[in-house]
Structure formats: C-alpha cells, structure tokens
mmCIF file of C-alpha atoms and ligand atoms in Angstrom:
data_model
loop_
_atom_site.group_PDB
_atom_site.id
_atom_site.type_symbol
_atom_site.label_atom_id
_atom_site.label_comp_id
_atom_site.label_asym_id
_atom_site.label_seq_id
_atom_site.Cartn_x
_atom_site.Cartn_y
_atom_site.Cartn_z
ATOM 1 C CA UNK A 1 132.461 53.410 96.624
ATOM 2 C CA UNK A 2 128.771 52.614 97.140
ATOM 3 C CA UNK A 3 126.629 53.022 94.068
ATOM 4 C CA UNK A 4 122.934 53.031 93.296
ATOM 5 C CA UNK A 5 121.662 51.536 90.052
ATOM 6 C CA UNK A 6 118.218 52.576 88.863
ATOM 7 C CA UNK A 7 117.673 49.287 87.032
ATOM 8 C CA UNK A 8 114.263 50.469 85.904
ATOM 9 C CA UNK A 9 112.451 53.775 86.302
ATOM 10 C CA UNK A 10 108.996 53.263 84.810
ATOM 11 C CA UNK A 11 105.503 52.760 86.129
ATOM 12 C CA UNK A 12 103.586 49.647 85.097
ATOM 13 C CA UNK A 13 102.695 51.533 81.911
ATOM 14 C CA UNK A 14 105.491 53.859 80.932
ATOM 15 C CA UNK A 15 107.560 55.371 78.171
ATOM 16 C CA UNK A 16 109.005 52.849 75.699
ATOM 17 C CA UNK A 17 112.545 53.028 77.068
ATOM 18 C CA UNK A 18 111.598 52.567 80.727
ATOM 19 C CA UNK A 19 110.901 49.209 82.345
ATOM 20 C CA UNK A 20 109.374 48.695 85.791
ATOM 21 C CA UNK A 21 111.006 50.434 88.723
ATOM 22 C CA UNK A 22 113.756 48.281 90.259
ATOM 23 C CA UNK A 23 116.858 49.323 92.208
ATOM 24 C CA UNK A 24 120.192 47.888 93.247
ATOM 25 C CA UNK A 25 122.923 49.071 95.579
ATOM 26 C CA UNK A 26 126.463 47.816 95.135
ATOM 27 C CA UNK A 27 129.867 48.270 96.730
ATOM 28 C CA UNK A 28 132.765 47.053 94.625
ATOM 29 C CA UNK A 29 135.191 47.722 97.481
ATOM 30 C CA UNK A 30 133.501 45.199 99.770
ATOM 31 C CA UNK A 31 135.296 41.828 99.888
ATOM 32 C CA UNK A 32 132.102 39.756 99.977
ATOM 33 C CA UNK A 33 129.093 39.744 97.610
ATOM 34 C CA UNK A 34 127.324 42.970 98.484
ATOM 35 C CA UNK A 35 124.770 43.799 95.808
ATOM 36 C CA UNK A 36 121.247 44.204 97.129
ATOM 37 C CA UNK A 37 118.355 44.243 94.674
ATOM 38 C CA UNK A 38 115.013 45.876 95.357
ATOM 39 C CA UNK A 39 112.036 44.504 93.446
ATOM 40 C CA UNK A 40 111.830 42.439 90.300
ATOM 41 C CA UNK A 41 108.825 43.501 88.244
ATOM 42 C CA UNK A 42 110.778 42.615 85.108
ATOM 43 C CA UNK A 43 114.263 41.316 84.264
ATOM 44 C CA UNK A 44 116.308 42.727 87.161
ATOM 45 C CA UNK A 45 119.375 40.590 86.491
ATOM 46 C CA UNK A 46 119.601 41.620 82.825
ATOM 47 C CA UNK A 47 119.620 45.221 83.947
ATOM 48 C CA UNK A 48 122.195 44.508 86.649
ATOM 49 C CA UNK A 49 124.545 42.986 84.075
ATOM 50 C CA UNK A 50 123.952 45.870 81.700
ATOM 51 C CA UNK A 51 124.981 48.161 84.564
ATOM 52 C CA UNK A 52 128.232 46.226 84.991
ATOM 53 C CA UNK A 53 127.119 44.074 87.928
ATOM 54 C CA UNK A 54 127.568 40.330 88.308
ATOM 55 C CA UNK A 55 125.098 37.618 89.291
ATOM 56 C CA UNK A 56 127.556 36.221 91.842
ATOM 57 C CA UNK A 57 127.643 39.520 93.716
ATOM 58 C CA UNK A 58 123.919 39.407 94.555
ATOM 59 C CA UNK A 59 123.674 39.199 98.344
ATOM 60 C CA UNK A 60 119.875 39.283 98.480
ATOM 61 C CA UNK A 61 116.680 40.754 97.112
ATOM 62 C CA UNK A 62 114.124 42.902 98.909
ATOM 63 C CA UNK A 63 110.538 42.798 97.643
ATOM 64 C CA UNK A 64 108.481 45.786 98.714
ATOM 65 C CA UNK A 65 104.897 44.795 97.889
ATOM 66 C CA UNK A 66 102.748 42.351 95.968
ATOM 67 C CA UNK A 67 101.892 44.335 92.832
ATOM 68 C CA UNK A 68 102.955 42.582 89.597
ATOM 69 C CA UNK A 69 105.214 45.440 88.484
ATOM 70 C CA UNK A 70 107.326 44.767 91.597
ATOM 71 C CA UNK A 71 107.262 40.949 91.837
ATOM 72 C CA UNK A 72 106.400 39.252 88.557
ATOM 73 C CA UNK A 73 110.016 38.798 87.432
ATOM 74 C CA UNK A 74 110.817 36.561 90.390
ATOM 75 C CA UNK A 75 110.635 33.199 88.566
ATOM 76 C CA UNK A 76 112.966 34.534 85.854
ATOM 77 C CA UNK A 77 115.308 35.835 88.559
ATOM 78 C CA UNK A 78 115.424 32.334 90.077
ATOM 79 C CA UNK A 79 115.930 30.655 86.702
ATOM 80 C CA UNK A 80 118.899 32.906 85.971
ATOM 81 C CA UNK A 81 120.472 32.241 89.368
ATOM 82 C CA UNK A 82 120.088 28.491 88.800
ATOM 83 C CA UNK A 83 121.546 28.556 85.269
ATOM 84 C CA UNK A 84 124.440 30.745 86.396
ATOM 85 C CA UNK A 85 125.396 28.038 88.888
ATOM 86 C CA UNK A 86 124.503 29.721 92.135
ATOM 87 C CA UNK A 87 124.491 27.145 94.929
ATOM 88 C CA UNK A 88 124.261 29.211 98.098
ATOM 89 C CA UNK A 89 120.736 30.197 99.222
ATOM 90 C CA UNK A 90 119.285 33.473 98.016
ATOM 91 C CA UNK A 91 117.887 35.680 100.792
ATOM 92 C CA UNK A 92 114.476 37.131 99.886
ATOM 93 C CA UNK A 93 113.358 39.862 102.264
ATOM 94 C CA UNK A 94 109.976 41.514 102.638
ATOM 95 C CA UNK A 95 106.770 41.968 104.543
ATOM 96 C CA UNK A 96 104.552 38.880 104.725
ATOM 97 C CA UNK A 97 102.203 39.812 101.874
ATOM 98 C CA UNK A 98 105.134 40.476 99.525
ATOM 99 C CA UNK A 99 106.831 37.198 100.445
ATOM 100 C CA UNK A 100 103.545 35.346 99.933
ATOM 101 C CA UNK A 101 103.292 36.816 96.448
ATOM 102 C CA UNK A 102 106.793 35.858 95.298
ATOM 103 C CA UNK A 103 106.260 32.376 96.729
ATOM 104 C CA UNK A 104 103.013 32.036 94.744
ATOM 105 C CA UNK A 105 104.525 33.182 91.457
ATOM 106 C CA UNK A 106 107.510 30.869 91.965
ATOM 107 C CA UNK A 107 105.322 27.898 92.837
ATOM 108 C CA UNK A 108 103.268 28.501 89.689
ATOM 109 C CA UNK A 109 106.267 27.044 87.873
ATOM 110 C CA UNK A 110 106.652 24.072 90.210
ATOM 111 C CA UNK A 111 105.787 21.410 87.619
ATOM 112 C CA UNK A 112 108.814 22.370 85.554
ATOM 113 C CA UNK A 113 111.210 23.518 88.266
ATOM 114 C CA UNK A 114 110.954 20.270 90.234
ATOM 115 C CA UNK A 115 114.037 18.900 88.481
ATOM 116 C CA UNK A 116 115.999 22.132 88.693
ATOM 117 C CA UNK A 117 118.823 22.504 91.146
ATOM 118 C CA UNK A 118 117.823 26.092 91.878
ATOM 119 C CA UNK A 119 119.267 27.697 95.004
ATOM 120 C CA UNK A 120 117.227 27.479 98.170
ATOM 121 C CA UNK A 121 115.217 30.576 99.019
ATOM 122 C CA UNK A 122 115.907 31.982 102.478
ATOM 123 C CA UNK A 123 112.787 34.004 103.274
ATOM 124 C CA UNK A 124 113.225 36.759 105.856
ATOM 125 C CA UNK A 125 109.980 38.345 106.990
ATOM 126 C CA UNK A 126 110.082 42.030 107.889
ATOM 127 C CA UNK A 127 107.549 43.352 110.387
ATOM 128 C CA UNK A 128 105.153 45.858 108.795
ATOM 129 C CA UNK A 129 105.932 48.537 111.383
ATOM 130 C CA UNK A 130 107.928 51.788 111.295
ATOM 131 C CA UNK A 131 111.684 51.370 111.522
ATOM 132 C CA UNK A 132 111.799 47.603 110.984
ATOM 133 C CA UNK A 133 115.220 46.162 110.213
ATOM 134 C CA UNK A 134 115.195 44.537 106.784
ATOM 135 C CA UNK A 135 118.918 43.873 106.369
ATOM 136 C CA UNK A 136 121.891 44.172 108.687
ATOM 137 C CA UNK A 137 124.901 42.654 107.022
ATOM 138 C CA UNK A 138 127.948 44.667 105.995
ATOM 139 C CA UNK A 139 128.202 46.961 104.242
ATOM 140 C CA UNK A 140 124.435 47.690 104.389
ATOM 141 C CA UNK A 141 121.801 48.369 107.006
ATOM 142 C CA UNK A 142 118.286 48.602 105.595
ATOM 143 C CA UNK A 143 115.354 50.046 107.519
ATOM 144 C CA UNK A 144 111.801 49.565 106.235
ATOM 145 C CA UNK A 145 108.650 51.486 107.170
ATOM 146 C CA UNK A 146 105.047 51.262 105.975
ATOM 147 C CA UNK A 147 104.090 53.833 103.330
ATOM 148 C CA UNK A 148 100.674 54.901 102.013
ATOM 149 C CA UNK A 149 99.757 52.748 99.015
ATOM 150 C CA UNK A 150 96.052 52.453 99.736
ATOM 151 C CA UNK A 151 94.919 48.959 100.649
ATOM 152 C CA UNK A 152 98.179 47.411 99.486
ATOM 153 C CA UNK A 153 100.666 46.861 102.332
ATOM 154 C CA UNK A 154 103.948 48.349 101.189
ATOM 155 C CA UNK A 155 107.214 49.655 102.583
ATOM 156 C CA UNK A 156 109.735 52.335 101.759
ATOM 157 C CA UNK A 157 113.361 51.773 102.710
ATOM 158 C CA UNK A 158 116.449 53.586 103.947
ATOM 159 C CA UNK A 159 119.698 51.927 102.899
ATOM 160 C CA UNK A 160 122.750 52.991 104.894
ATOM 161 C CA UNK A 161 126.289 52.233 103.785
ATOM 162 C CA UNK A 162 128.207 51.447 106.953
ATOM 163 C CA UNK A 163 131.760 52.381 105.903
ATOM 164 C CA UNK A 164 130.815 55.839 104.621
ATOM 165 C CA UNK A 165 127.732 56.541 106.721
ATOM 166 C CA UNK A 166 125.919 57.745 103.613
ATOM 167 C CA UNK A 167 122.376 56.682 102.845
ATOM 168 C CA UNK A 168 119.855 56.305 100.056
ATOM 169 C CA UNK A 169 116.102 56.260 100.647
ATOM 170 C CA UNK A 170 113.419 54.859 98.367
ATOM 171 C CA UNK A 171 109.770 55.767 98.762
ATOM 172 C CA UNK A 172 108.419 52.853 96.726
ATOM 173 C CA UNK A 173 104.800 53.358 95.575
ATOM 174 C CA UNK A 174 103.051 55.788 97.875
ATOM 175 C CA UNK A 175 100.975 58.891 98.337
ATOM 176 C CA UNK A 176 102.978 61.626 100.102
ATOM 177 C CA UNK A 177 103.701 60.408 103.617
ATOM 178 C CA UNK A 178 105.699 61.470 106.661
ATOM 179 C CA UNK A 179 107.126 57.946 106.744
ATOM 180 C CA UNK A 180 109.316 58.779 103.751
ATOM 181 C CA UNK A 181 110.453 62.050 105.342
ATOM 182 C CA UNK A 182 111.628 59.997 108.318
ATOM 183 C CA UNK A 183 113.306 57.321 106.172
ATOM 184 C CA UNK A 184 115.071 59.907 104.012
ATOM 185 C CA UNK A 185 116.205 62.258 106.777
ATOM 186 C CA UNK A 186 119.650 63.578 105.795
ATOM 187 C CA UNK A 187 120.152 60.984 103.038
ATOM 188 C CA UNK A 188 122.390 61.667 100.051
ATOM 189 C CA UNK A 189 119.767 60.498 97.591
ATOM 190 C CA UNK A 190 116.013 60.160 97.764
ATOM 191 C CA UNK A 191 114.490 57.982 95.060
ATOM 192 C CA UNK A 192 110.814 58.911 95.056
ATOM 193 C CA UNK A 193 107.990 57.774 92.853
ATOM 194 C CA UNK A 194 106.267 60.352 90.653
ATOM 195 C CA UNK A 195 103.473 58.434 88.975
ATOM 196 C CA UNK A 196 101.070 61.317 89.491
ATOM 197 C CA UNK A 197 98.898 62.625 92.290
ATOM 198 C CA UNK A 198 96.033 60.499 93.525
ATOM 199 C CA UNK A 199 95.345 56.775 93.301
ATOM 200 C CA UNK A 200 97.810 56.100 96.131
ATOM 201 C CA UNK A 201 100.717 57.666 94.243
ATOM 202 C CA UNK A 202 102.545 61.023 94.246
ATOM 203 C CA UNK A 203 103.244 63.821 91.797
ATOM 204 C CA UNK A 204 106.740 65.105 91.074
ATOM 205 C CA UNK A 205 105.963 68.259 93.025
ATOM 206 C CA UNK A 206 104.753 66.261 96.022
ATOM 207 C CA UNK A 207 107.947 64.196 95.894
ATOM 208 C CA UNK A 208 109.940 67.432 95.911
ATOM 209 C CA UNK A 209 108.110 68.596 99.015
ATOM 210 C CA UNK A 210 109.087 65.354 100.749
ATOM 211 C CA UNK A 211 112.726 65.774 99.650
ATOM 212 C CA UNK A 212 112.804 69.352 100.971
ATOM 213 C CA UNK A 213 111.378 68.336 104.328
ATOM 214 C CA UNK A 214 113.818 65.413 104.631
ATOM 215 C CA UNK A 215 116.853 67.574 103.860
ATOM 216 C CA UNK A 216 118.307 65.219 101.262
ATOM 217 C CA UNK A 217 121.038 66.270 98.828
ATOM 218 C CA UNK A 218 119.363 65.085 95.645
ATOM 219 C CA UNK A 219 115.983 63.798 94.473
ATOM 220 C CA UNK A 220 115.608 61.225 91.700
ATOM 221 C CA UNK A 221 112.113 60.605 90.334
ATOM 222 C CA UNK A 222 111.082 57.089 89.321
ATOM 223 C CA UNK A 223 107.931 55.037 88.613
ATOM 224 C CA UNK A 224 107.400 57.504 85.805
ATOM 225 C CA UNK A 225 104.191 57.287 83.768
ATOM 226 C CA UNK A 226 103.792 57.044 80.018
ATOM 227 C CA UNK A 227 103.666 60.762 79.466
ATOM 228 C CA UNK A 228 106.294 62.261 81.755
ATOM 229 C CA UNK A 229 105.503 65.948 81.542
ATOM 230 C CA UNK A 230 108.524 68.309 81.551
ATOM 231 C CA UNK A 231 106.252 70.750 83.342
ATOM 232 C CA UNK A 232 106.028 68.325 86.232
ATOM 233 C CA UNK A 233 109.809 68.347 86.579
ATOM 234 C CA UNK A 234 109.875 72.148 86.444
ATOM 235 C CA UNK A 235 107.246 72.318 89.189
ATOM 236 C CA UNK A 236 109.272 69.916 91.325
ATOM 237 C CA UNK A 237 112.428 71.994 90.825
ATOM 238 C CA UNK A 238 110.576 75.076 92.017
ATOM 239 C CA UNK A 239 110.218 73.266 95.350
ATOM 240 C CA UNK A 240 113.487 71.309 95.418
ATOM 241 C CA UNK A 241 116.014 72.458 92.778
ATOM 242 C CA UNK A 242 118.270 69.396 92.862
ATOM 243 C CA UNK A 243 115.617 67.153 91.281
ATOM 244 C CA UNK A 244 116.064 64.954 88.217
ATOM 245 C CA UNK A 245 114.130 62.317 86.385
ATOM 246 C CA UNK A 246 115.806 58.993 87.103
ATOM 247 C CA UNK A 247 117.979 57.837 84.209
ATOM 248 C CA UNK A 248 116.957 54.394 82.976
ATOM 249 C CA UNK A 249 119.616 52.015 84.314
ATOM 250 C CA UNK A 250 121.606 54.994 85.505
ATOM 251 C CA UNK A 251 124.375 54.567 88.092
ATOM 252 C CA UNK A 252 124.760 57.097 90.896
ATOM 253 C CA UNK A 253 127.673 57.171 93.353
ATOM 254 C CA UNK A 254 126.612 58.330 96.777
ATOM 255 C CA UNK A 255 129.444 57.621 99.198
ATOM 256 C CA UNK A 256 131.883 60.239 100.442
HETATM 257 ZN ZN1 ZN B 1 102.277 49.334 93.670
#
C-alpha cells in the first residue's frame, strides 16, 4: 500500500510542534528500496524513522528549490546515510538551482567530510519546464512543473504509484497557479501550501480553490505559519469540504 508521510508541515517560522515542510512516499509492498523523500529543510531522516521508515529504504531525494527551509538539512542527511553504512550512491533530483544549492551546503563541510566514506551523490537535473520527468523507477513516476514562487525557481510535483494508478500532488511553495491544477488533476491527495496570501505563497482558501478545480479527493494543508487560524481552515472548507491541516509527521494511505 503506498503511503504519504508529512514529515514536516511548517513554514520557516511556524508553530512549536511543526518543523519545515518535508514529504516522503513509501511502499512497503515493493521488493526494492522505494522511499522517496522530498526536501530536507531540517532532519528528514529523523522524521522518517519516527514514522516507521528505514534509512536503507531511501531510494532518492527530490529537492524542489533553493530556500533554506527546503535544503539546509542536506549535510545532516548525508552524515546520517554515511554513519548508517549506506554504500550505494544516493540519487539527488532537482532543477539546476536546487541542485547547486545542496551542492554548496554540502561542500561547506568539505574540510571535515574529506575523510568520510559517505555515499556518492548521483545528481539528476530536472528541466525547469512543465511536465518534466523527475523520477521513473518503480513503483513511482514523478512529474515536475514550474510553480509561481516569485523570483525563486521552484517546482511542484505529481507522484504516481504505478501498481495502483493512484497519485499524490504537492504544490511546494507557490502563489495559486494553474500548474498545480494540472499536476493534481484527479489525484487522491493534494498537499498544498497555506502560508498565507501574497509574498509568493497561498492562503488556505486559495489552496481549496485549486483542489476543487483539480478534482482531487482530499486536500492537506502544509507550510503552515506560526498562527494557523482556524478561520482559515473554515474558509477553505467552504470551498472544498474535504480539507484538513496536515498532521505533523502524519501518515496517509492513498492507494486503492
Ligand atoms: Zn520557498
């Protein structure tokens, strides 16, 4: 059964119990390592273990954009893979500017990592164009498209689970955009940011409008700010009733 883990659900500044927004998809029925991580603004692997996942099941990590709350945990991620004995390369997937950022933050530690036997990093650059293929290895196919995050190049993703045909979409950080409607079309779950309107982000109500247009089954709100207003959730539910705030490190089954 494919599952989504909301490893973190907060904005850069958020409520005390929420860390930065990070996701994982997993499929315990798949015979090979099949856990895909998305972003690492904080300790993604601690959250994965807390959710019942295992380091050795990590197939790769997608980085969406260069902001610190999506990339700054990368050196810690690499240190944990090294100390856990991972030998095979770790695929790191993203648009060029996101890959450049994780490479910079990793190389900042070069004086002390030179003696480490950390796994090789297999960078896979994704074109910053609509419908780019970010991952195509069973059980997942991941499509990435540019979203509207101001001057910061960024992508949202659609993650399809091959065996079931079910899909999850993730807006990443963005103002309301048709690109997310396209990515989320008919998906079981849409994970949409709800930092608040303006400043290249979206409100809960705007996220609900996207979910309604995309025809998804359920909307989960993430990238939540410090003062998540219950009124915002009520307004979103007026537009799209099956809307919830994302549960911090919550697990959601989405396969049929
Ligand atoms: Zn951002």
